[in-house]
XYZ file of C-alpha atoms in Angstrom:
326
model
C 273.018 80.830 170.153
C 273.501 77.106 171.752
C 269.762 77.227 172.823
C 268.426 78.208 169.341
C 270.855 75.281 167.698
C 269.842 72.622 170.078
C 266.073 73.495 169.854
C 266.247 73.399 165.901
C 268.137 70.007 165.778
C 265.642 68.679 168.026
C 262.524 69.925 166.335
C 264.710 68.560 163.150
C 264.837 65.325 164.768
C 261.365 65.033 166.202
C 260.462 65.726 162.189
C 261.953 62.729 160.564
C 260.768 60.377 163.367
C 257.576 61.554 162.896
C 257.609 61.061 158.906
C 259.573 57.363 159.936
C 256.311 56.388 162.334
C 253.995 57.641 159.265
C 255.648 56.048 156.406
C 255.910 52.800 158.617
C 252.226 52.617 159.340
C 251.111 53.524 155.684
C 253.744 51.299 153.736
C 253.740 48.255 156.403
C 250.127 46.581 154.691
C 251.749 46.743 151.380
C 255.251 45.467 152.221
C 253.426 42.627 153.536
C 251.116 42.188 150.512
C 254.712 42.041 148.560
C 256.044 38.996 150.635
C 253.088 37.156 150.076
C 253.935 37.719 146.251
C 257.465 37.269 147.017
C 256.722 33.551 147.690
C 255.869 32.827 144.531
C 259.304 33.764 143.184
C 262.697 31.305 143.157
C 265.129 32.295 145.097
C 264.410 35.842 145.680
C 266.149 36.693 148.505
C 269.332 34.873 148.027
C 269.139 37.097 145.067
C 268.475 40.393 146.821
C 271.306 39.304 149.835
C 274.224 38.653 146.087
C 272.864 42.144 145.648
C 273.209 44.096 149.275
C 274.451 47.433 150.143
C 278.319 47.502 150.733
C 277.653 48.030 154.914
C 275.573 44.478 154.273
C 278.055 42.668 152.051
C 281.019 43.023 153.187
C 279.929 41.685 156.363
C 279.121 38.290 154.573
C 281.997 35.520 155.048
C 282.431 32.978 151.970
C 281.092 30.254 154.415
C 277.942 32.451 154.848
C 276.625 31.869 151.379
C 275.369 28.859 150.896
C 273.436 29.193 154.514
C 272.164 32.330 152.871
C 271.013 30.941 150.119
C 268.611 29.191 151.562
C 266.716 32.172 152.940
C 262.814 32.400 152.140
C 262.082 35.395 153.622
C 263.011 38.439 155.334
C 260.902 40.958 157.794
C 261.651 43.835 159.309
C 258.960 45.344 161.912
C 259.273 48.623 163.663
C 257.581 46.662 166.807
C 257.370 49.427 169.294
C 255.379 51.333 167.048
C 251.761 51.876 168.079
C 249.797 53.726 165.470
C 250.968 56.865 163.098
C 251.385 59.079 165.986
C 252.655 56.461 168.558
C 255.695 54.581 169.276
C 259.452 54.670 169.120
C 260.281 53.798 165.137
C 263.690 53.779 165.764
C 263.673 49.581 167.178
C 263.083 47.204 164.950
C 263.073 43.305 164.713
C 264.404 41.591 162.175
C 263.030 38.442 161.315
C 264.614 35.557 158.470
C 263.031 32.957 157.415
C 265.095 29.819 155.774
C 264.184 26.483 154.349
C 265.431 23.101 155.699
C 269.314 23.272 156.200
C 272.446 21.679 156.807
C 273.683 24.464 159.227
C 270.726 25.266 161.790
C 267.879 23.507 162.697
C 265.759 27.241 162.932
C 263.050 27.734 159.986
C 262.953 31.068 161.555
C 265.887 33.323 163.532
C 264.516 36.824 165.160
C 266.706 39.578 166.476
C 264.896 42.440 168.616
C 266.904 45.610 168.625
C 265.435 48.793 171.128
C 266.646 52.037 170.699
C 267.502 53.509 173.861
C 269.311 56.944 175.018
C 271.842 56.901 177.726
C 272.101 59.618 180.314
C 275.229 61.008 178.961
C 273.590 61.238 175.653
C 274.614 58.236 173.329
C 271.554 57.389 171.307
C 271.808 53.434 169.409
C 270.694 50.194 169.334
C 270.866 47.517 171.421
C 269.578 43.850 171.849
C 270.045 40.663 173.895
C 271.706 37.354 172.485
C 269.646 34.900 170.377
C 270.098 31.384 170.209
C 270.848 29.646 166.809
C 270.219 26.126 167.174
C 273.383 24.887 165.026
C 273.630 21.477 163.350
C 277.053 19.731 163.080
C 278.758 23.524 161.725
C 278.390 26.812 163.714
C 279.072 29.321 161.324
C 280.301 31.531 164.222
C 282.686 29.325 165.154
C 281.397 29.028 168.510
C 281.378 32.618 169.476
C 277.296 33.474 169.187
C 276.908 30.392 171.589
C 278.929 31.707 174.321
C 277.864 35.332 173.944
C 274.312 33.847 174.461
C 275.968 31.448 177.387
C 277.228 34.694 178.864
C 273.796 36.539 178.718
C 272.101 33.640 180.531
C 274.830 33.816 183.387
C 274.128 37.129 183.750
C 270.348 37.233 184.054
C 271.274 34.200 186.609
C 273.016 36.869 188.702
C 270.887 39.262 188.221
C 273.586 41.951 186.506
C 272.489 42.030 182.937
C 270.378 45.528 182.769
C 270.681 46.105 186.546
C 274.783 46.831 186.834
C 275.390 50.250 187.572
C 277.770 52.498 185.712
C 279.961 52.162 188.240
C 280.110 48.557 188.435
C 280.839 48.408 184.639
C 284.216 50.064 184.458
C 285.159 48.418 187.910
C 284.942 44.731 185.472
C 286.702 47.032 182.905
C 289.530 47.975 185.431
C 289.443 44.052 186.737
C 289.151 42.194 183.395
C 292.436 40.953 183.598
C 292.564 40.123 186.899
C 289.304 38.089 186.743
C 290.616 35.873 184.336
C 293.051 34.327 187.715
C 290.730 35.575 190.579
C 287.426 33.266 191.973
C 285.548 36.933 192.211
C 282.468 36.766 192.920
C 280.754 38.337 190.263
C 280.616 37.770 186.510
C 284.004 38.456 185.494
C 284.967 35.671 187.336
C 282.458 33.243 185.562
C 283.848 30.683 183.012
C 281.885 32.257 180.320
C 282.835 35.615 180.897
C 286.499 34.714 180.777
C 285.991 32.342 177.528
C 284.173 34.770 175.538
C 286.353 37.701 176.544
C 289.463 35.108 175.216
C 287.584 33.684 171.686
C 286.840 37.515 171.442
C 290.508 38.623 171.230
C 291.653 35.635 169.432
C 289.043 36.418 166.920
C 289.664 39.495 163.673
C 286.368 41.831 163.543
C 286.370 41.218 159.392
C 286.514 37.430 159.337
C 283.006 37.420 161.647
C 279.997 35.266 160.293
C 277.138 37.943 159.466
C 275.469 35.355 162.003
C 277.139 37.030 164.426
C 274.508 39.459 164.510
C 272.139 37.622 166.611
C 274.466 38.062 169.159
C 275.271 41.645 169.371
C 274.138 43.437 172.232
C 275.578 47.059 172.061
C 275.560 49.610 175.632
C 274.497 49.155 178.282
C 271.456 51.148 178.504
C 268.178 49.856 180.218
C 265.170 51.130 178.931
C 264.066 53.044 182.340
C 267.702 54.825 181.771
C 266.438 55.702 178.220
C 262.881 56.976 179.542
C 264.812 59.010 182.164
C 267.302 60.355 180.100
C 264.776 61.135 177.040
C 262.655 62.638 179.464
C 264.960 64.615 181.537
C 266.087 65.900 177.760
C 269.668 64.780 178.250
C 272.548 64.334 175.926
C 273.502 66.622 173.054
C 270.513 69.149 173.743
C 272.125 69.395 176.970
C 275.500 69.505 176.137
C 274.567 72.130 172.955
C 272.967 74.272 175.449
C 275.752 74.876 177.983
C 278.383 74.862 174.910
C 279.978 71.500 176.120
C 281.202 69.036 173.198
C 279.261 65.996 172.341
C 279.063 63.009 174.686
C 280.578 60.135 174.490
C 279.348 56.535 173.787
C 277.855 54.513 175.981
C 280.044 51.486 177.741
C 279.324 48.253 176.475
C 277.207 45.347 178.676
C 280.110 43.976 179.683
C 284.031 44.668 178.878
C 285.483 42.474 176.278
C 282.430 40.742 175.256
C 280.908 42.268 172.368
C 281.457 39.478 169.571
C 279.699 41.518 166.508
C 280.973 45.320 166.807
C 279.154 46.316 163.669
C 275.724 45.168 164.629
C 273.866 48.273 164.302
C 275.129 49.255 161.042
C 274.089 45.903 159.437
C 270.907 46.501 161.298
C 270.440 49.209 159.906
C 271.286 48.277 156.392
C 268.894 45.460 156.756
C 266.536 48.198 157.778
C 266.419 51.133 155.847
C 267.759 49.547 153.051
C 268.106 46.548 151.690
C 264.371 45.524 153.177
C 262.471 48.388 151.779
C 264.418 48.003 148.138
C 264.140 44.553 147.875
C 262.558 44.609 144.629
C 265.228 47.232 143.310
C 267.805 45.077 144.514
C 266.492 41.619 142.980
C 265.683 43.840 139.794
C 269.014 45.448 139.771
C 270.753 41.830 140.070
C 268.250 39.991 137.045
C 269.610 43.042 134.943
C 273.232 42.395 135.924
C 272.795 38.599 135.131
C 271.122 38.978 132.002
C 273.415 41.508 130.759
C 276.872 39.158 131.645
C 274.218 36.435 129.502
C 274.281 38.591 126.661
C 277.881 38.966 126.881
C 278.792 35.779 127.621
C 276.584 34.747 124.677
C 278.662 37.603 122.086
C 282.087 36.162 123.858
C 281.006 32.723 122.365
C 280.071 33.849 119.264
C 283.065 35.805 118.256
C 285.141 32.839 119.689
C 283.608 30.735 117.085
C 283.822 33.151 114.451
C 287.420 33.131 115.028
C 287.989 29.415 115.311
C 285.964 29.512 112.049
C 288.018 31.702 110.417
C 291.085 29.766 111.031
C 289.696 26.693 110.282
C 288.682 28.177 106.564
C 292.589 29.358 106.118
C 293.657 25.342 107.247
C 291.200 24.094 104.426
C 291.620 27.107 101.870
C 292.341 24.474 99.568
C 289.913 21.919 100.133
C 286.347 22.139 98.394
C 283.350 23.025 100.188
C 280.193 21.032 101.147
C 277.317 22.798 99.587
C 275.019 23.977 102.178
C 272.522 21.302 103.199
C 268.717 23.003 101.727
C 265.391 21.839 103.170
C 262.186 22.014 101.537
């Protein structure tokens, strides 16, 4: 019965990436046809962003806005995609584009996310820190700086993607004690500690939607993914000998995850909000012209009113006749 389950939620599975890969390769020459016409249109994807899916907009701090309202343009590219019947559609990069600003010197900001499979059977997301070159006002309040700090410490000692499993919950069992100890590894950095602090110190729900470029998610290299997809791993596995679904994968490092709902927004950005741009920025023109309209009846009943006073003040005063033109 397990066997029979598993293999028809895989087949299931293999279905809608293959229709994802498909629809990708046959939609992508159009979508970019539509930002080319998307450039000749004011303020079109400040528009769309006032607009976004709830998993999108609630993520968006008041000091966000006016950043985001300088955006010019946003891409998404399933870049590990080969041809219709090639490539993993799951990864995407997201690319935004922004005019001159106060906040970051960047025109453009990119954020590569792989999807990978761990061994235990966690299937996700994950990237790498990406640096935002801020002006006098970092609207993440320092936190995407030293997550990227962090990242470059690590590749420095070599323990980024090469840690074992093993080694990550021995820095989860030692996090504290790192903090006061000269270990040598990277809990004992300065920018391990820092981060891990800011991070704590920090609520999840008052996070810039910057805060994105920095999210990393597991820690799951992509020759762990290749093995683990190959070796067919995870919940096929774990259907088959009637054991319950896995649990996630363990983070890069303890502690130091600064944007926890990166692959939902990633997502959003996606599989939503991209794709239905032109819904959305339709959808919002709609709204606006229909608070217009009754903005505009508001007025006009307000004056009616103040008119109709005005005419029981002066019941007894004669009337101007109405001025005529010929």
């Amino acid at each position: 019965m397990y066997d029979t389950l598993a293999r028809i939620e895989e087949e299931i599975a293999n279905i809608e990436l293959e229709y994802l890969r498909k629809t990708y390769t046959a939609t992508r020459p159009k979508l970019l046809e539509r930002a080319t016409a998307i450039e000749a249109i004011p303020d079109f994807w400040p528009t769309v962003i006032d607009e976004a899916p709830t998993e999108i907009d609630q993520r968006i701090q008041p000091r966000d806005v006016p950043a985001l309202n300088c955006l010019t343009g946003i891409d998404v590219e399933r870049f590990e995609v080969l041809d219709a019947d090639n490539g993993e559609a799951r990864s995407i990069k997201l690319t935004f584009s922004f005019k001159p600003n106060e906040w970051f010197h960047d025109e453009t900001i990119e954020k590569k996310l792989h999807w990978r499979m761990s061994k235990n059977g966690w299937s996700g997301l994950v990237g790498e820190p990406v640096r935002v070159h801020w002006r006098d006002r970092d609207l993440t309040e320092g936190l995407l700086d030293m997550a990227f700090n962090l990242w470059q410490k690590e590749k420095e000692l070599e323990v980024s993607r090469s840690c074992t499993q093993q080694q990550i919950k021995t820095l989860i069992l030692h996090t504290q004690q790192a903090r006061g100890q000269n270990r040598d590894d990277i809990g004992a950095t300065d920018e391990f500690k820092l981060l891990v602090e800011k991070v704590e110190r920090t609520p999840q729900d008052a996070i810039s939607i910057f805060g994105l470029f920095g999210f990393r998610g597991h820690h799951i290299s992509a020759q762990e993914s290749l093995s683990a997809m190959d070796g067919k791993n995870g919940m096929v596995e774990g259907a088959k000998s009637g054991v319950e679904g896995p649990e996630k994968g363990l983070p890069a490092l303890p502690g130091t995850e600064i944007y926890p709902h990166g692959e939902e927004v990633a997502v959003a950005f996606g599989e939503d909000l991209y794709p239905g741009a032109t819904q959305y920025f339709t959808a919002a023109k709609e709204r606006d012209t229909k608070i217009s309209e009754e903005e505009l009846v508001s007025d006009s009943d307000n004056s009616q009113s103040s008119d109709d006073a005005n005419d029981e003040n002066h019941a007894g005063r004669p009337h101007k006749k109405p001025r005529t033109y010929s």
